[in-house]
Amino acid sequence: MTPNLSLQLYLFLLHLTALATALSPREPAATPQTSPTPQSWEIIKSGRYNILGCSDRDSYTLKYLLSSLHTFIQPAIDDADRAITNPSPAFTTFFHSPLIAANQVSKLLTDISTGRSAYPPSSAYMRGEEEDGFGTNPLKSGNPTFVCISEPGKNFGSGGDDPNLDGYDLCKGNPALVMDHFRGTQYVNVCPQFFTIGIPPLPPKGHCLGVNRILNRFRGSGALLSHFQVWVLLEEIAGYYMGATKGEGIKDFGYYEGRGEGASHVNECVRLAATKALRNEMSFVYYVASIHGQCTSFPDLSELKKRFRLSSSGPTLPESITAN
């Protein structure tokens, strides 16, 4: 064999070897596995409020809603401050007695407006921090803190309603649940569906409930007024402050003790006595929403109050204006 043929055969065999190597199946390259780090939990600030574990888009949405809430709530604070001398129809509808409720309503709404801290900072990012390596909580205060629950293990609020319940399971198991404040803690868990199920962010101008004058009560359940993202935030932040009461929270800021009345239907809220309304988050939602909408149509409670005399711990209004 001539040298030229030998060289050509060698190059041909080398080419075949390279081609076979290129076509042979390969093991996929290993993907580096990294544990979550505290840097994954960048603290986004909106005034005094904290936002944790959210995407850029979702953080922006929460900041926009908190800014809007701050603006929307100011007229209600002014209305509550005037209530002792000149109560509005909205105030007397949802809180009845200015002497009992005016200062408390103004105080709670002012705290919501500023995001004032009602708790010391929690000691850890989440339950299970030792296994997951998240380290201690860098939050320097107990201000209201929104946490996006996008995956298992982000169970903020350990020691709250159920320390053994994972927030992710709670969100997935309740498709209608969009936010959940863990009472007694600074955390408000934000479920993924808050951003996806189509709740409008802000109410339109002049948005109010109608009144059935024959039955002397609001039409419907109240959802047409309250079903906006900004009012969902208001409800949960109100729960944050209502949880900071003697016996449940760390500090007693003068809010009425108790776990809340749990009334959500607007006509149920109207029937609550003054001190019960002060423990009911949705009473504040309907009140602020009514002031924001500059609503002027409310059930006529004047004659009913004369007959049944609502007191600080007295009876609810009669069934003539109960829920549907």
Short mmCIF file of C-alpha atoms in Angstrom, two decimals:
data_model
loop_
_atom_site.label_atom_id
_atom_site.label_comp_id
_atom_site.label_asym_id
_atom_site.label_seq_id
_atom_site.Cartn_x
_atom_site.Cartn_y
_atom_site.Cartn_z
CA MET A 1 0.00 0.00 0.00
CA THR A 2 1.35 3.34 -0.98
CA PRO A 3 1.85 6.06 1.67
CA ASN A 4 -0.87 8.19 0.08
CA LEU A 5 -3.41 5.37 0.28
CA SER A 6 -2.44 4.65 3.90
CA LEU A 7 -2.96 8.28 4.82
CA GLN A 8 -6.31 8.41 3.04
CA LEU A 9 -7.46 5.19 4.81
CA TYR A 10 -6.36 6.57 8.18
CA LEU A 11 -8.26 9.82 7.63
CA PHE A 12 -11.36 7.89 6.47
CA LEU A 13 -11.34 5.70 9.61
CA LEU A 14 -10.82 8.77 11.78
CA HIS A 15 -13.84 10.41 10.13
CA LEU A 16 -16.00 7.32 10.74
CA THR A 17 -14.95 7.25 14.42
CA ALA A 18 -15.87 10.92 14.91
CA LEU A 19 -19.21 10.42 13.16
CA ALA A 20 -20.08 7.41 15.31
CA THR A 21 -19.22 9.36 18.46
CA ALA A 22 -21.42 12.28 17.41
CA LEU A 23 -24.40 10.02 16.69
CA SER A 24 -24.15 7.88 19.84
CA PRO A 25 -26.64 8.70 22.69
CA ARG A 26 -25.23 10.71 25.54
CA GLU A 27 -26.20 11.10 29.17
CA PRO A 28 -27.75 14.55 29.72
CA ALA A 29 -25.55 16.98 31.52
CA ALA A 30 -26.31 17.13 35.22
CA THR A 31 -28.26 20.21 36.26
CA PRO A 32 -26.71 21.82 39.33
CA GLN A 33 -29.07 21.46 42.28
CA THR A 34 -29.07 24.46 44.55
CA SER A 35 -30.93 24.96 47.79
CA PRO A 36 -33.06 28.05 48.31
CA THR A 37 -31.11 30.91 49.80
CA PRO A 38 -32.19 34.02 51.64
CA GLN A 39 -31.43 35.97 48.44
CA SER A 40 -34.41 34.18 46.86
CA TRP A 41 -36.56 36.12 49.29
CA GLU A 42 -35.76 39.66 48.37
CA ILE A 43 -37.74 42.08 50.51
CA ILE A 44 -39.81 44.43 48.38
CA LYS A 45 -41.06 47.49 50.26
CA SER A 46 -44.24 49.42 49.67
CA GLY A 47 -44.18 52.12 52.29
CA ARG A 48 -43.98 50.16 55.54
CA TYR A 49 -45.44 47.03 53.99
CA ASN A 50 -43.25 44.04 53.09
CA ILE A 51 -43.65 41.80 50.01
CA LEU A 52 -41.79 38.48 49.94
CA GLY A 53 -41.37 35.59 47.52
CA CYS A 54 -43.30 37.22 44.66
CA SER A 55 -42.39 37.54 40.99
CA ASP A 56 -41.63 40.99 39.65
CA ARG A 57 -45.07 41.15 38.06
CA ASP A 58 -46.90 40.08 41.21
CA SER A 59 -44.82 42.40 43.40
CA TYR A 60 -45.74 45.28 41.11
CA THR A 61 -49.42 44.36 41.35
CA LEU A 62 -49.32 44.32 45.16
CA LYS A 63 -47.43 47.64 45.30
CA TYR A 64 -49.96 49.21 42.95
CA LEU A 65 -52.89 47.94 45.04
CA LEU A 66 -51.31 49.10 48.32
CA SER A 67 -50.70 52.55 46.87
CA SER A 68 -54.30 52.70 45.64
CA LEU A 69 -55.60 51.53 49.03
CA HIS A 70 -53.66 54.31 50.76
CA THR A 71 -55.38 56.84 48.50
CA PHE A 72 -58.84 55.27 48.76
CA ILE A 73 -58.78 55.04 52.55
CA GLN A 74 -58.09 58.71 53.28
CA PRO A 75 -61.68 59.94 52.75
CA ALA A 76 -62.93 57.20 55.10
CA ILE A 77 -60.50 58.32 57.80
CA ASP A 78 -61.76 61.88 57.41
CA ASP A 79 -65.34 60.64 57.54
CA ALA A 80 -64.70 58.69 60.76
CA ASP A 81 -63.00 61.73 62.32
CA ARG A 82 -66.17 63.76 61.69
CA ALA A 83 -68.51 61.03 62.84
CA ILE A 84 -68.97 62.17 66.46
CA THR A 85 -70.30 65.55 65.38
CA ASN A 86 -71.58 64.78 61.90
CA PRO A 87 -71.88 61.04 61.17
CA SER A 88 -72.36 60.04 57.55
CA PRO A 89 -75.05 57.58 56.44
CA ALA A 90 -72.29 55.08 55.62
CA PHE A 91 -70.86 55.31 59.14
CA THR A 92 -74.21 54.90 60.91
CA THR A 93 -75.15 52.04 58.60
CA PHE A 94 -72.09 49.91 59.34
CA PHE A 95 -70.98 51.12 62.80
CA HIS A 96 -74.18 52.66 64.21
CA SER A 97 -72.79 54.52 67.22
CA PRO A 98 -70.17 57.24 66.65
CA LEU A 99 -69.53 57.53 70.39
CA ILE A 100 -68.60 53.85 70.53
CA ALA A 101 -66.96 53.33 67.17
CA ALA A 102 -65.62 56.59 65.68
CA ASN A 103 -62.22 56.63 67.37
CA GLN A 104 -61.64 52.91 66.81
CA VAL A 105 -62.58 53.09 63.13
CA SER A 106 -60.31 56.09 62.57
CA LYS A 107 -57.46 54.40 64.45
CA LEU A 108 -57.62 51.13 62.56
CA LEU A 109 -57.94 52.80 59.15
CA THR A 110 -55.03 55.13 59.95
CA ASP A 111 -52.86 52.16 60.88
CA ILE A 112 -53.83 50.41 57.64
CA SER A 113 -52.99 53.56 55.71
CA THR A 114 -49.51 53.78 57.22
CA GLY A 115 -48.76 50.06 57.65
CA ARG A 116 -47.78 50.54 61.28
CA SER A 117 -46.20 47.52 62.92
CA ALA A 118 -48.36 45.65 65.42
CA TYR A 119 -46.00 42.69 66.03
CA PRO A 120 -42.30 42.08 66.63
CA PRO A 121 -40.48 40.52 63.63
CA SER A 122 -40.96 36.76 63.41
CA SER A 123 -37.94 34.64 64.28
CA ALA A 124 -37.77 32.68 61.01
CA TYR A 125 -38.69 32.94 57.38
CA MET A 126 -40.87 29.87 57.48
CA ARG A 127 -41.67 26.65 59.23
CA GLY A 128 -38.93 24.12 58.54
CA GLU A 129 -36.16 26.67 58.19
CA GLU A 130 -33.58 24.28 59.66
CA GLU A 131 -34.17 21.70 56.93
CA ASP A 132 -34.52 24.17 54.08
CA GLY A 133 -31.68 26.47 55.02
CA PHE A 134 -33.54 29.73 54.75
CA GLY A 135 -31.92 31.19 57.84
CA THR A 136 -33.37 33.79 60.14
CA ASN A 137 -35.79 36.48 59.16
CA PRO A 138 -34.08 39.70 58.02
CA LEU A 139 -37.29 41.69 58.49
CA LYS A 140 -36.57 44.41 61.00
CA SER A 141 -40.16 44.95 62.08
CA GLY A 142 -43.48 43.21 62.36
CA ASN A 143 -45.18 45.27 59.68
CA PRO A 144 -47.81 43.55 57.53
CA THR A 145 -46.01 41.18 55.17
CA PHE A 146 -47.47 39.68 51.99
CA VAL A 147 -46.00 36.31 50.96
CA CYS A 148 -46.70 34.77 47.56
CA ILE A 149 -47.44 31.06 48.01
CA SER A 150 -46.32 29.60 44.69
CA GLU A 151 -44.87 26.29 45.86
CA PRO A 152 -44.99 23.90 48.84
CA GLY A 153 -43.09 24.86 51.96
CA LYS A 154 -43.78 28.59 51.96
CA ASN A 155 -45.85 28.25 55.10
CA PHE A 156 -45.55 31.65 56.67
CA GLY A 157 -47.37 32.29 59.89
CA SER A 158 -46.33 29.25 61.90
CA GLY A 159 -48.14 29.45 65.20
CA GLY A 160 -51.18 31.02 63.60
CA ASP A 161 -54.46 29.34 62.76
CA ASP A 162 -52.90 25.91 62.09
CA PRO A 163 -49.11 25.57 62.41
CA ASN A 164 -49.23 22.13 60.74
CA LEU A 165 -50.99 23.29 57.59
CA ASP A 166 -48.90 24.14 54.55
CA GLY A 167 -50.04 27.38 52.93
CA TYR A 168 -49.65 25.85 49.46
CA ASP A 169 -52.05 23.02 50.30
CA LEU A 170 -54.49 25.54 51.72
CA CYS A 171 -54.41 27.57 48.48
CA LYS A 172 -54.71 24.54 46.21
CA GLY A 173 -57.46 22.98 48.28
CA ASN A 174 -59.58 26.14 48.20
CA PRO A 175 -59.75 27.56 44.65
CA ALA A 176 -61.87 30.49 45.85
CA LEU A 177 -59.31 31.43 48.53
CA VAL A 178 -57.10 34.28 47.32
CA MET A 179 -55.51 35.56 50.55
CA ASP A 180 -55.27 34.34 54.10
CA HIS A 181 -53.95 36.26 57.09
CA PHE A 182 -52.46 34.01 59.78
CA ARG A 183 -54.01 35.56 62.86
CA GLY A 184 -51.49 36.42 65.52
CA THR A 185 -48.65 36.88 63.00
CA GLN A 186 -47.47 39.53 60.57
CA TYR A 187 -48.00 37.33 57.51
CA VAL A 188 -50.66 37.48 54.81
CA ASN A 189 -50.34 34.52 52.46
CA VAL A 190 -51.20 35.39 48.85
CA CYS A 191 -52.47 32.43 46.82
CA PRO A 192 -51.57 32.13 43.12
CA GLN A 193 -55.23 32.47 42.14
CA PHE A 194 -55.33 36.03 43.49
CA PHE A 195 -53.49 37.06 40.33
CA THR A 196 -55.22 34.71 37.89
CA ILE A 197 -58.95 34.28 38.57
CA GLY A 198 -59.93 37.63 37.15
CA ILE A 199 -60.82 39.75 40.19
CA PRO A 200 -60.83 43.38 38.98
CA PRO A 201 -58.10 45.42 40.70
CA LEU A 202 -60.03 48.63 41.44
CA PRO A 203 -63.71 49.60 41.52
CA PRO A 204 -65.05 52.08 38.98
CA LYS A 205 -66.07 55.54 40.12
CA GLY A 206 -69.44 55.78 41.82
CA HIS A 207 -69.65 52.04 42.39
CA CYS A 208 -72.38 51.40 44.99
CA LEU A 209 -74.94 48.82 46.08
CA GLY A 210 -78.62 49.19 45.39
CA VAL A 211 -81.23 49.16 48.15
CA ASN A 212 -84.53 47.28 48.14
CA ARG A 213 -86.81 49.88 49.71
CA ILE A 214 -89.68 47.43 50.21
CA LEU A 215 -87.54 45.04 52.23
CA ASN A 216 -85.36 47.90 53.53
CA ARG A 217 -82.05 46.18 52.90
CA PHE A 218 -79.22 46.10 50.37
CA ARG A 219 -79.78 44.11 47.22
CA GLY A 220 -77.63 41.03 46.88
CA SER A 221 -74.83 39.75 49.08
CA GLY A 222 -72.49 42.74 48.77
CA ALA A 223 -70.04 40.99 46.43
CA LEU A 224 -70.75 43.50 43.67
CA LEU A 225 -69.26 46.16 45.95
CA SER A 226 -66.47 44.21 47.65
CA HIS A 227 -65.19 41.88 44.91
CA PHE A 228 -62.14 43.91 43.93
CA GLN A 229 -58.49 43.16 44.67
CA VAL A 230 -57.97 46.40 46.59
CA TRP A 231 -60.81 45.50 48.99
CA VAL A 232 -59.43 41.97 49.43
CA LEU A 233 -56.22 43.59 50.66
CA LEU A 234 -58.20 45.82 53.00
CA GLU A 235 -60.02 42.83 54.50
CA GLU A 236 -56.81 40.90 55.18
CA ILE A 237 -54.87 43.89 56.53
CA ALA A 238 -57.79 44.67 58.85
CA GLY A 239 -57.46 41.08 60.08
CA TYR A 240 -53.76 41.67 60.75
CA TYR A 241 -54.60 44.52 63.12
CA MET A 242 -57.62 42.84 64.68
CA GLY A 243 -55.36 39.90 65.51
CA ALA A 244 -53.08 42.19 67.50
CA THR A 245 -55.37 42.14 70.51
CA LYS A 246 -54.85 41.13 74.09
CA GLY A 247 -54.75 37.37 74.32
CA GLU A 248 -53.99 36.74 70.64
CA GLY A 249 -51.30 39.09 69.42
CA ILE A 250 -48.13 40.39 71.00
CA LYS A 251 -49.23 43.92 71.74
CA ASP A 252 -52.58 45.37 72.72
CA PHE A 253 -53.16 48.43 70.57
CA GLY A 254 -56.66 48.98 71.88
CA TYR A 255 -58.55 46.95 69.31
CA TYR A 256 -61.43 44.89 70.56
CA GLU A 257 -60.37 41.43 71.65
CA GLY A 258 -61.78 38.50 69.75
CA ARG A 259 -61.33 36.42 66.64
CA GLY A 260 -63.80 38.42 64.62
CA GLU A 261 -67.47 38.04 63.87
CA GLY A 262 -66.99 36.45 60.47
CA ALA A 263 -69.96 38.21 58.87
CA SER A 264 -69.47 38.71 55.14
CA HIS A 265 -72.95 39.28 53.68
CA VAL A 266 -73.55 43.01 53.61
CA ASN A 267 -76.94 42.74 55.33
CA GLU A 268 -75.41 40.60 58.07
CA CYS A 269 -72.79 43.31 58.59
CA VAL A 270 -75.48 45.98 58.86
CA ARG A 271 -77.17 44.02 61.63
CA LEU A 272 -74.05 43.80 63.83
CA ALA A 273 -74.00 45.95 66.96
CA ALA A 274 -71.24 48.55 67.15
CA THR A 275 -68.65 46.54 69.06
CA LYS A 276 -69.27 43.49 66.92
CA ALA A 277 -68.83 45.54 63.76
CA LEU A 278 -65.47 46.73 65.09
CA ARG A 279 -64.38 43.07 65.17
CA ASN A 280 -65.62 42.33 61.67
CA GLU A 281 -63.26 42.89 58.74
CA MET A 282 -65.98 43.10 56.10
CA SER A 283 -67.74 45.91 57.97
CA PHE A 284 -64.66 48.04 57.28
CA VAL A 285 -64.58 46.92 53.64
CA TYR A 286 -68.19 47.94 53.01
CA TYR A 287 -67.74 51.20 54.88
CA VAL A 288 -64.57 52.27 53.04
CA ALA A 289 -65.98 51.10 49.70
CA SER A 290 -69.16 53.12 50.30
CA ILE A 291 -67.21 56.26 51.16
CA HIS A 292 -64.92 55.77 48.16
CA GLY A 293 -67.92 55.33 45.87
CA GLN A 294 -69.61 58.40 47.38
CA CYS A 295 -72.67 56.22 47.92
CA THR A 296 -75.87 57.87 49.12
CA SER A 297 -78.37 54.98 49.15
CA PHE A 298 -78.55 52.93 52.37
CA PRO A 299 -81.25 51.03 54.27
CA ASP A 300 -83.26 53.26 56.60
CA LEU A 301 -82.30 52.12 60.09
CA SER A 302 -83.60 55.12 62.03
CA GLU A 303 -86.94 53.70 63.10
CA LEU A 304 -85.50 50.27 63.77
CA LYS A 305 -82.81 51.75 66.00
CA LYS A 306 -85.38 53.71 67.98
CA ARG A 307 -87.30 50.54 68.66
CA PHE A 308 -84.42 48.18 69.31
CA ARG A 309 -81.80 50.61 70.73
CA LEU A 310 -78.46 49.18 69.69
CA SER A 311 -76.01 49.28 72.60
CA SER A 312 -72.29 48.60 72.80
CA SER A 313 -72.91 44.89 73.32
CA GLY A 314 -76.60 44.86 72.59
CA PRO A 315 -78.78 42.98 70.18
CA THR A 316 -78.44 42.85 66.47
CA LEU A 317 -81.06 44.46 64.31
CA PRO A 318 -84.19 42.43 63.62
CA GLU A 319 -84.68 39.95 60.82
CA SER A 320 -86.42 42.46 58.57
CA ILE A 321 -83.01 43.45 57.22
CA THR A 322 -81.26 40.12 57.58
CA ALA A 323 -79.37 38.43 54.77
CA ASN A 324 -81.15 36.99 51.76
#
